[in-house]
PDB file of N, CA and C in Angstrom:
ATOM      1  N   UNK A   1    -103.249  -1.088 -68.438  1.00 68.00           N
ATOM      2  CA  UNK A   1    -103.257  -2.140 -67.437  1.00 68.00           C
ATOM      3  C   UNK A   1    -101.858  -2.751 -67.389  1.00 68.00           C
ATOM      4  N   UNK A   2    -101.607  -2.956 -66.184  1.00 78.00           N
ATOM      5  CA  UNK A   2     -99.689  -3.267 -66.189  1.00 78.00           C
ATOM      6  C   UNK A   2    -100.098  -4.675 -65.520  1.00 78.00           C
ATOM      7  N   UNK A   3     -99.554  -5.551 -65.730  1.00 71.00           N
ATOM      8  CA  UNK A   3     -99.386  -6.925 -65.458  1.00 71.00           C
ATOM      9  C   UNK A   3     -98.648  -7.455 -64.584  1.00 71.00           C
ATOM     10  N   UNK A   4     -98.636  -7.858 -63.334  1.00 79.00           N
ATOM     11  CA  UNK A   4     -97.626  -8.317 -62.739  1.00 79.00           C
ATOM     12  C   UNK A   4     -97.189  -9.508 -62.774  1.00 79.00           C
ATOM     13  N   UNK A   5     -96.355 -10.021 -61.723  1.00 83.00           N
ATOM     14  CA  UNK A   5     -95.900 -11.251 -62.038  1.00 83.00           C
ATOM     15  C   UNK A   5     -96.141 -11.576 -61.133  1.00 83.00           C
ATOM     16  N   UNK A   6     -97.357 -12.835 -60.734  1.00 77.00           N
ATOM     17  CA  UNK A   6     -97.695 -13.496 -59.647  1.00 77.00           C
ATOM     18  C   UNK A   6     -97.496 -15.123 -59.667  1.00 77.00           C
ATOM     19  N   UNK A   7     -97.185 -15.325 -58.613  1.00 82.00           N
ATOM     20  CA  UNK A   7     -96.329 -16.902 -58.267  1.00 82.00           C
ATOM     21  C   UNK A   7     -97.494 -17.885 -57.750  1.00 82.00           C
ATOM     22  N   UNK A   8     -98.483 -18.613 -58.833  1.00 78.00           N
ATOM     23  CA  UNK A   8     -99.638 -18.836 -58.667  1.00 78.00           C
ATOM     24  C   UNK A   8     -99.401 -20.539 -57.780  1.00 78.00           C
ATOM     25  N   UNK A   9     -97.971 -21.116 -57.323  1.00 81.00           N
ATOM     26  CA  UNK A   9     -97.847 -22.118 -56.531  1.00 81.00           C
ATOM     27  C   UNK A   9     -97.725 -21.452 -54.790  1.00 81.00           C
ATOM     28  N   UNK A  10     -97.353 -20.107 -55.012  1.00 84.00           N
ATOM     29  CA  UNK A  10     -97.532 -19.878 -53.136  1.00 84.00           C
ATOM     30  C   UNK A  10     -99.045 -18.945 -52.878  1.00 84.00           C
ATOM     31  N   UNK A  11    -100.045 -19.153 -53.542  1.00 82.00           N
ATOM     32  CA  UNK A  11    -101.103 -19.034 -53.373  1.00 82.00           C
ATOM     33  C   UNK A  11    -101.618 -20.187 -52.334  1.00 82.00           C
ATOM     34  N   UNK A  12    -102.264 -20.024 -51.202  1.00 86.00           N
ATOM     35  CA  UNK A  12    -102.822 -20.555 -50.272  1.00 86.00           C
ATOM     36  C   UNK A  12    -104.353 -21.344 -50.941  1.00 86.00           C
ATOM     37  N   UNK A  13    -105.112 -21.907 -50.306  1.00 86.00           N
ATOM     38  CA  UNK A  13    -106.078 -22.366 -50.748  1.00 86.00           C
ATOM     39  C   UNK A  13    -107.493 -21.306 -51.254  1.00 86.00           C
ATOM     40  N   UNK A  14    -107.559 -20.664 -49.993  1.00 88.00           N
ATOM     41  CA  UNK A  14    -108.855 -19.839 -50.339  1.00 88.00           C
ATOM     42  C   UNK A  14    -108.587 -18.435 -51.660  1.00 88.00           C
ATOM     43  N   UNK A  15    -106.999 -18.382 -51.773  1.00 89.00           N
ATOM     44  CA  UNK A  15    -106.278 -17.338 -52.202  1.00 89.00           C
ATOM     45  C   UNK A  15    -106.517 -17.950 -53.979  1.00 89.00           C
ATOM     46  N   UNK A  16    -105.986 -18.996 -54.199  1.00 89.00           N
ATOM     47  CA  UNK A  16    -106.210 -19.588 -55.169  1.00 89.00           C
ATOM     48  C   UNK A  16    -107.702 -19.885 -56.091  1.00 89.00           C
ATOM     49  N   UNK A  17    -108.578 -20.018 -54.939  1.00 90.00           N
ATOM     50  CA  UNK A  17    -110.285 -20.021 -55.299  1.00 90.00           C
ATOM     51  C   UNK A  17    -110.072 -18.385 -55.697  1.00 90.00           C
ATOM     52  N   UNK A  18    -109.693 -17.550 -55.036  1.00 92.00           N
ATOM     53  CA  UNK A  18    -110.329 -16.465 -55.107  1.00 92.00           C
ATOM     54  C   UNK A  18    -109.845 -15.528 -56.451  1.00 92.00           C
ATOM     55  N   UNK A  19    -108.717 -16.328 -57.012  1.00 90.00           N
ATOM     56  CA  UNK A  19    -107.433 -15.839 -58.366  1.00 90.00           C
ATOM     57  C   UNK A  19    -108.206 -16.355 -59.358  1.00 90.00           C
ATOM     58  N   UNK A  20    -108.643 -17.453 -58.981  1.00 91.00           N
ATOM     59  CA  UNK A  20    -109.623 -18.538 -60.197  1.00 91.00           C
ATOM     60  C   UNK A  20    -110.779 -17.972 -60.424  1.00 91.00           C
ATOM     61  N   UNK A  21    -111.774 -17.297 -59.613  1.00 94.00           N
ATOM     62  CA  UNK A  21    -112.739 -16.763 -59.838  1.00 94.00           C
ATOM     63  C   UNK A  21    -112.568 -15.839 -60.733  1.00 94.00           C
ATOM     64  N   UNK A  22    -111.548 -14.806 -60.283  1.00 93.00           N
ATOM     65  CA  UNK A  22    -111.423 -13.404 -61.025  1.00 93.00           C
ATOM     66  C   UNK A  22    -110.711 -13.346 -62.451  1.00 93.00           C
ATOM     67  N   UNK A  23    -110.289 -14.788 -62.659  1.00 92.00           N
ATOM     68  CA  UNK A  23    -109.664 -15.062 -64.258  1.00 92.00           C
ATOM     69  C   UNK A  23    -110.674 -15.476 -64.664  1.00 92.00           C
ATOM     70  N   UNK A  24    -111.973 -16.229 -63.924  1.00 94.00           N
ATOM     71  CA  UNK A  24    -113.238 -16.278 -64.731  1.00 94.00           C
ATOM     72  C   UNK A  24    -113.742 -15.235 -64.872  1.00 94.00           C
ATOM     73  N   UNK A  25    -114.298 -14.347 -63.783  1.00 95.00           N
ATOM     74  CA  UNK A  25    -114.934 -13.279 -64.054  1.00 95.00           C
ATOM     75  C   UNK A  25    -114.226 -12.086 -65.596  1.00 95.00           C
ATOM     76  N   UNK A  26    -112.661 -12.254 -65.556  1.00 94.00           N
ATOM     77  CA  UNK A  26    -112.301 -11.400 -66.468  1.00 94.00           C
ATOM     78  C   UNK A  26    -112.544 -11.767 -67.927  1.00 94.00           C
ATOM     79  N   UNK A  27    -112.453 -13.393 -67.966  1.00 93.00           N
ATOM     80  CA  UNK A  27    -112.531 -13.650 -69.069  1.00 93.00           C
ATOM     81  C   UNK A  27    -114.125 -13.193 -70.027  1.00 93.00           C
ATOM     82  N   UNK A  28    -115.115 -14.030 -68.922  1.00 93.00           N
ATOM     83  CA  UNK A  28    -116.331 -13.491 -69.328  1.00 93.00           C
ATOM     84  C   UNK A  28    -116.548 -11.998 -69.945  1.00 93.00           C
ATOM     85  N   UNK A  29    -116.299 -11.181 -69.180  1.00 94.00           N
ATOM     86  CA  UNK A  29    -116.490  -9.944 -69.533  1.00 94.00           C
ATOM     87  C   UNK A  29    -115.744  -9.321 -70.637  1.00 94.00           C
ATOM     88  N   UNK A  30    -114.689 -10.027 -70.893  1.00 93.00           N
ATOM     89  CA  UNK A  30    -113.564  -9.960 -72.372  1.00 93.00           C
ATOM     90  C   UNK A  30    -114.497 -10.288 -73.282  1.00 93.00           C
ATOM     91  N   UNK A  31    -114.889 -11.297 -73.135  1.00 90.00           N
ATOM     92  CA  UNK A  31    -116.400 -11.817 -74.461  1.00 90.00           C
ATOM     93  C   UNK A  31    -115.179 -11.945 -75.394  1.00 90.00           C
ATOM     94  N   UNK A  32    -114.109 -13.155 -75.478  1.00 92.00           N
ATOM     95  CA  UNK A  32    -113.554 -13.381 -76.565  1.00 92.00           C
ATOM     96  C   UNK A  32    -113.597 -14.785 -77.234  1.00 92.00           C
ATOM     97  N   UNK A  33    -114.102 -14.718 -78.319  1.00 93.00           N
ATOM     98  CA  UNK A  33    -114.505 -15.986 -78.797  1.00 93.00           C
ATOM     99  C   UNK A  33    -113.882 -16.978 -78.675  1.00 93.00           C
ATOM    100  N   UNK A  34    -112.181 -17.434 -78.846  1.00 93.00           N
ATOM    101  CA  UNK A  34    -111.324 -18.106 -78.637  1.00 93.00           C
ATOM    102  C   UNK A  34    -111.964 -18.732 -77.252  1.00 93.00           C
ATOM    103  N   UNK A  35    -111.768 -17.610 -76.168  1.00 91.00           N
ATOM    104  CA  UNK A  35    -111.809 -18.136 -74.755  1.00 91.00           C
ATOM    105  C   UNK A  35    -113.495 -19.252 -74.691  1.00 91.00           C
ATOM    106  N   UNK A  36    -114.033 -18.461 -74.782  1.00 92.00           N
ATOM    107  CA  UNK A  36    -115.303 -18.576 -74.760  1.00 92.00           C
ATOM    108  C   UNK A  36    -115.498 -20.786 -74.380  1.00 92.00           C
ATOM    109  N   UNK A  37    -114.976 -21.445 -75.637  1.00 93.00           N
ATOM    110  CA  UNK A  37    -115.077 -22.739 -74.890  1.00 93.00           C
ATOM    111  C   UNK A  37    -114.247 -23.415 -73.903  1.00 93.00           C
ATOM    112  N   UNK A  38    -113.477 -22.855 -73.521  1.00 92.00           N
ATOM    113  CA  UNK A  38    -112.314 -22.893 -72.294  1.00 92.00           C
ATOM    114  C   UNK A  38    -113.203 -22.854 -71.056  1.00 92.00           C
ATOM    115  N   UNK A  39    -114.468 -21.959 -71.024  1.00 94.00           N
ATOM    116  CA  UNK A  39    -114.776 -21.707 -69.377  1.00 94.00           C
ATOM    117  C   UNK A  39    -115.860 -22.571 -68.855  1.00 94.00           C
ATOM    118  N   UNK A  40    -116.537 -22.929 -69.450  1.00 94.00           N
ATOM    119  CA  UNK A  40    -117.379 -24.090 -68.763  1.00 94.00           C
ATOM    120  C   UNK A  40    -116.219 -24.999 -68.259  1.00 94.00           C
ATOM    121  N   UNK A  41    -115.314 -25.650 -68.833  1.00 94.00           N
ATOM    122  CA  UNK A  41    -114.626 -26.235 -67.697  1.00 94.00           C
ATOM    123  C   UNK A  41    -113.747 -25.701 -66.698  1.00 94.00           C
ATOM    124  N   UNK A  42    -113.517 -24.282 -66.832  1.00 94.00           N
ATOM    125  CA  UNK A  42    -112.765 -23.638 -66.145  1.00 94.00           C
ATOM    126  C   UNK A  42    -113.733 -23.672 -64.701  1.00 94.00           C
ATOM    127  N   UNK A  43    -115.710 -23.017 -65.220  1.00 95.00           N
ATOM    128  CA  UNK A  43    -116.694 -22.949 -63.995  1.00 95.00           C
ATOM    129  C   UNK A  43    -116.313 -24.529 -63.235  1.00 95.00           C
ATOM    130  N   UNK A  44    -116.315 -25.531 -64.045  1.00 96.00           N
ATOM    131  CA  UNK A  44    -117.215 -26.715 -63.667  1.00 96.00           C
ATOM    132  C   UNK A  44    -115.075 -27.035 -62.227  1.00 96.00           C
ATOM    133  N   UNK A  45    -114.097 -26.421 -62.560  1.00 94.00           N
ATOM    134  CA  UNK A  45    -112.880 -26.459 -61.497  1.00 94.00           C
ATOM    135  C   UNK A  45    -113.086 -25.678 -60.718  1.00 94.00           C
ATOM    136  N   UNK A  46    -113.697 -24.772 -61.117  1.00 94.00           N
ATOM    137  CA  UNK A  46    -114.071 -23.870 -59.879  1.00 94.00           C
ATOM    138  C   UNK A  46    -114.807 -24.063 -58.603  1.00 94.00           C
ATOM    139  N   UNK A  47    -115.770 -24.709 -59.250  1.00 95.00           N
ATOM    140  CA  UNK A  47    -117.028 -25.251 -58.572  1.00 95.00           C
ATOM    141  C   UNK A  47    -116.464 -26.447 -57.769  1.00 95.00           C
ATOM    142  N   UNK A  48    -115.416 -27.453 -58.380  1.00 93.00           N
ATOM    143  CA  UNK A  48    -115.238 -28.586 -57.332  1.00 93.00           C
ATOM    144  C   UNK A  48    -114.275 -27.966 -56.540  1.00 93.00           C
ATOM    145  N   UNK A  49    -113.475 -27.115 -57.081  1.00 92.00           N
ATOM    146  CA  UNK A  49    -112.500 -26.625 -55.658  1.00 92.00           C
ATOM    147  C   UNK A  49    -112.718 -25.804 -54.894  1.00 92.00           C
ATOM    148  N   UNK A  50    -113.877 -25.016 -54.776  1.00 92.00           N
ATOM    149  CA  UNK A  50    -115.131 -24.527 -54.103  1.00 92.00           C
ATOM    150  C   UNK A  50    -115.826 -25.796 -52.878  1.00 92.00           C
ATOM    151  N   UNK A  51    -116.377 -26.511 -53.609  1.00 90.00           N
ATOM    152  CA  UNK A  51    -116.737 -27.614 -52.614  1.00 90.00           C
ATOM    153  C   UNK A  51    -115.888 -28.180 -52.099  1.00 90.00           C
ATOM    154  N   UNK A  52    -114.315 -28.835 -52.499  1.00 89.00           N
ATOM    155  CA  UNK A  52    -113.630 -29.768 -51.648  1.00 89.00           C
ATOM    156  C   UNK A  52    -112.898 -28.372 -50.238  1.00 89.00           C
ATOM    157  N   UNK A  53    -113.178 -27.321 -50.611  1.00 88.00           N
ATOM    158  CA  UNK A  53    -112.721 -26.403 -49.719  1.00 88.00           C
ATOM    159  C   UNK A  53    -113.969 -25.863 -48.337  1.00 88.00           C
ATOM    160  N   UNK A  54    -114.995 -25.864 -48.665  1.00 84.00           N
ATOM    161  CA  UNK A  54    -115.850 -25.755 -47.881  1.00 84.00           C
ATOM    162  C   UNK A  54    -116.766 -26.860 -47.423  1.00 84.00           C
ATOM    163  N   UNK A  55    -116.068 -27.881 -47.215  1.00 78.00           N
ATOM    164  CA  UNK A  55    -116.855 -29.010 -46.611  1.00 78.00           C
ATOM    165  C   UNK A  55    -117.458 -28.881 -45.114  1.00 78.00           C
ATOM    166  N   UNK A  56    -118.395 -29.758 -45.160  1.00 74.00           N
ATOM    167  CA  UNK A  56    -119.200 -29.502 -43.705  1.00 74.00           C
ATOM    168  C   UNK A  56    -118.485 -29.758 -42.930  1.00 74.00           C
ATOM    169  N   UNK A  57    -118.340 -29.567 -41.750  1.00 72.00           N
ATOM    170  CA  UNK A  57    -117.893 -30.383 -40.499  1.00 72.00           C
ATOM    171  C   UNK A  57    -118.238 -31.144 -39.950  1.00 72.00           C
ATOM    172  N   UNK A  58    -119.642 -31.343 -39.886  1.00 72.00           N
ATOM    173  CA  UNK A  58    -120.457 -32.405 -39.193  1.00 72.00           C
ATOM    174  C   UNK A  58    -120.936 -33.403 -40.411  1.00 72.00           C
ATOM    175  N   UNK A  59    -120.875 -34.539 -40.278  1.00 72.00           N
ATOM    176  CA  UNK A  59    -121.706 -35.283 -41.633  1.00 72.00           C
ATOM    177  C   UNK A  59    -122.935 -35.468 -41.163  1.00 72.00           C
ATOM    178  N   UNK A  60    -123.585 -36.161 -41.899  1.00 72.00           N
ATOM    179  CA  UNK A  60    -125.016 -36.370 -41.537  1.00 72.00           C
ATOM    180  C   UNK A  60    -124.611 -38.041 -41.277  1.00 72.00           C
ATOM    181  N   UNK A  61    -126.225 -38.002 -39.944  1.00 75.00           N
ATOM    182  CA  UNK A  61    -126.106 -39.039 -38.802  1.00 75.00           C
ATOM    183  C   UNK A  61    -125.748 -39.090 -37.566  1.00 75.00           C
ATOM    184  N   UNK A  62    -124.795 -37.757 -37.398  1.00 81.00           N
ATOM    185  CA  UNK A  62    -124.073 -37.777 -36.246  1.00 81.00           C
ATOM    186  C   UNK A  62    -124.464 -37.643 -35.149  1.00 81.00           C
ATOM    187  N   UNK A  63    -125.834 -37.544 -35.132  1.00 85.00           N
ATOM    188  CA  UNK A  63    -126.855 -37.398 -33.642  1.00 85.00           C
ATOM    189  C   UNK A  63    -126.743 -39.050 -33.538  1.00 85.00           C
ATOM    190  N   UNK A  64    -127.551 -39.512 -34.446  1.00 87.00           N
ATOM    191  CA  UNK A  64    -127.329 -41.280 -34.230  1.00 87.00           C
ATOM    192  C   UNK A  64    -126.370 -42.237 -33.549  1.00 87.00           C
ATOM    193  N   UNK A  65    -125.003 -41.591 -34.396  1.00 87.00           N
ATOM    194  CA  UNK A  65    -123.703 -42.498 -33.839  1.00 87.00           C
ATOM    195  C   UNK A  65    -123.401 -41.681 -32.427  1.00 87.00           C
ATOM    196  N   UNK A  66    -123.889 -40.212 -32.043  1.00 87.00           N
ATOM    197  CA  UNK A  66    -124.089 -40.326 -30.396  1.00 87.00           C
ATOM    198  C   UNK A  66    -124.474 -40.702 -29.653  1.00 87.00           C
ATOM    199  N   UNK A  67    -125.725 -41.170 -30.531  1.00 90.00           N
ATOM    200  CA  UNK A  67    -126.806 -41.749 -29.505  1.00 90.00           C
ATOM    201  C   UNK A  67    -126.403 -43.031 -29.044  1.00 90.00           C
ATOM    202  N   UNK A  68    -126.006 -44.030 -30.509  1.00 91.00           N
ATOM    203  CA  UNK A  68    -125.446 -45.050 -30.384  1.00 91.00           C
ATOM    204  C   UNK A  68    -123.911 -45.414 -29.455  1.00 91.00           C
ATOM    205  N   UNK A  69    -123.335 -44.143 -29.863  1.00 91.00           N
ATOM    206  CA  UNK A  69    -122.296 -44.637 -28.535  1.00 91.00           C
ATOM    207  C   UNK A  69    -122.539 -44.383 -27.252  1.00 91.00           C
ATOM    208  N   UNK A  70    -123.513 -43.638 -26.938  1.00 93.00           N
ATOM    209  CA  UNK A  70    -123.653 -43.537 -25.372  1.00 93.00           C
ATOM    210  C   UNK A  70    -124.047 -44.618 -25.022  1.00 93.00           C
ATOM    211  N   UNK A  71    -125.229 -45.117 -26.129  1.00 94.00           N
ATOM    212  CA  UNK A  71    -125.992 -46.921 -25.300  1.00 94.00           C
ATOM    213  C   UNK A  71    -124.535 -47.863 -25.345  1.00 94.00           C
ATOM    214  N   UNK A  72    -123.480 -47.650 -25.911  1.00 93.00           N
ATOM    215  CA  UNK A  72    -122.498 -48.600 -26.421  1.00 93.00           C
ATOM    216  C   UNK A  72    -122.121 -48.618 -24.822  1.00 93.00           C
ATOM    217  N   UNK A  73    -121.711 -47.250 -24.671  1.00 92.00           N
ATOM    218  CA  UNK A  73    -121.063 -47.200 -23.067  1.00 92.00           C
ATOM    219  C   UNK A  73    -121.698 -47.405 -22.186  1.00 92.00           C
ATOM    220  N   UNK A  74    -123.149 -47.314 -22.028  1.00 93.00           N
ATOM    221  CA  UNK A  74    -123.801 -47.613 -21.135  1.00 93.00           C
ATOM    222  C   UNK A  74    -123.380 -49.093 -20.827  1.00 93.00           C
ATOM    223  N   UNK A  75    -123.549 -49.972 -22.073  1.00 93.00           N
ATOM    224  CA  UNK A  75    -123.660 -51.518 -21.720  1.00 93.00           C
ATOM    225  C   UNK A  75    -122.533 -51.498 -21.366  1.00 93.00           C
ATOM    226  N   UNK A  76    -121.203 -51.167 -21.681  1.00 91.00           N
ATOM    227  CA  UNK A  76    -119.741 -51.574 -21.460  1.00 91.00           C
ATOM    228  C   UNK A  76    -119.558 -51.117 -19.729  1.00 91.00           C
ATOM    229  N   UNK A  77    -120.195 -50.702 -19.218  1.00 91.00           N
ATOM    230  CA  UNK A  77    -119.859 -50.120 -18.084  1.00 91.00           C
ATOM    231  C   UNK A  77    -120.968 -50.764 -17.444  1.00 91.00           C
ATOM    232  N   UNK A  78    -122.165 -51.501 -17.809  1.00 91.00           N
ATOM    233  CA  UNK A  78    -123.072 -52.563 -16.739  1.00 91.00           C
ATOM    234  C   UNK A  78    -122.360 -53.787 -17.083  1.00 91.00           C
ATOM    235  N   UNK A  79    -121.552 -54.589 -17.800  1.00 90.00           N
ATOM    236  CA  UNK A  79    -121.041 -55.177 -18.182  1.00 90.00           C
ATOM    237  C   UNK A  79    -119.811 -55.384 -17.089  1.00 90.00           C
ATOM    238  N   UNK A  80    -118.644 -54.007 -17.410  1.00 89.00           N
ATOM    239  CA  UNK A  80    -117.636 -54.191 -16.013  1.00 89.00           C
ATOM    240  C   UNK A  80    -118.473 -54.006 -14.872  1.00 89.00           C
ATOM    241  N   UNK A  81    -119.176 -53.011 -14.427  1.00 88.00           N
ATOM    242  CA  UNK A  81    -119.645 -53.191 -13.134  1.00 88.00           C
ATOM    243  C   UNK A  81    -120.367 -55.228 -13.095  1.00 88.00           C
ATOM    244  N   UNK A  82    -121.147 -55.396 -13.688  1.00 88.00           N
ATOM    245  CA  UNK A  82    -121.463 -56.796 -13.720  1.00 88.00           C
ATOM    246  C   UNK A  82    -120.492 -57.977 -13.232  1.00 88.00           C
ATOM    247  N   UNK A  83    -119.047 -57.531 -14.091  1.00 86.00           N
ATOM    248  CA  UNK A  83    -117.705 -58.537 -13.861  1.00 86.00           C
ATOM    249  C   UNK A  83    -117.426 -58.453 -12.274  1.00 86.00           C
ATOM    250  N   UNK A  84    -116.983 -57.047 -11.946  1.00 84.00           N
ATOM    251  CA  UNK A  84    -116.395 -56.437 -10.715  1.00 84.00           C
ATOM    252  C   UNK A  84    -117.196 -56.923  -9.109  1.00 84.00           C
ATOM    253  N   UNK A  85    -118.731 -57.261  -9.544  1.00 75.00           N
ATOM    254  CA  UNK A  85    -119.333 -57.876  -8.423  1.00 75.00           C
ATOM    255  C   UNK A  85    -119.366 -58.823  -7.849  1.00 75.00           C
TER     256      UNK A  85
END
């Protein structure tokens, strides 16, 4: 196995999840005792930079605060029409 030399700061985001995985996956399968208490926190970085990378787009509620701004505009616009008469 020949080793290269990789420049782990111009790794992109998903590129970086995906380098992190496979130094977990290798380690596991090494089964070396040393490593061995290193990777639960290695999973538990994985896992949050997993989530802060795949966040939802929509939050929850967002039917509501539509709903709520359409009545918002409704009134703001019987309101000027109201002034304008």
């Amino acid at each position: 196995m020949e080793i290269k030399t990789i420049r782990k700061d111009r790794l992109q985001n998903m590129e970086h999840l995906n380098f992190a995985e496979h130094v977990l996956i290798m380690n596991k399968e090494a089964n070396i005792d040393k490593i061995k208490p290193l990777l639960p926190p290695l999973e538990k970085a994985i896992k949050d930079e997993e989530e802060a990378l795949n966040q939802p787009t929509k939050l929850e509620g967002t039917r509501e605060l539509i709903a709520l701004d359409e009545e918002r505009d409704r009134a703001y616009r019987a309101m000027q029409f109201m002034l304008n008469s």
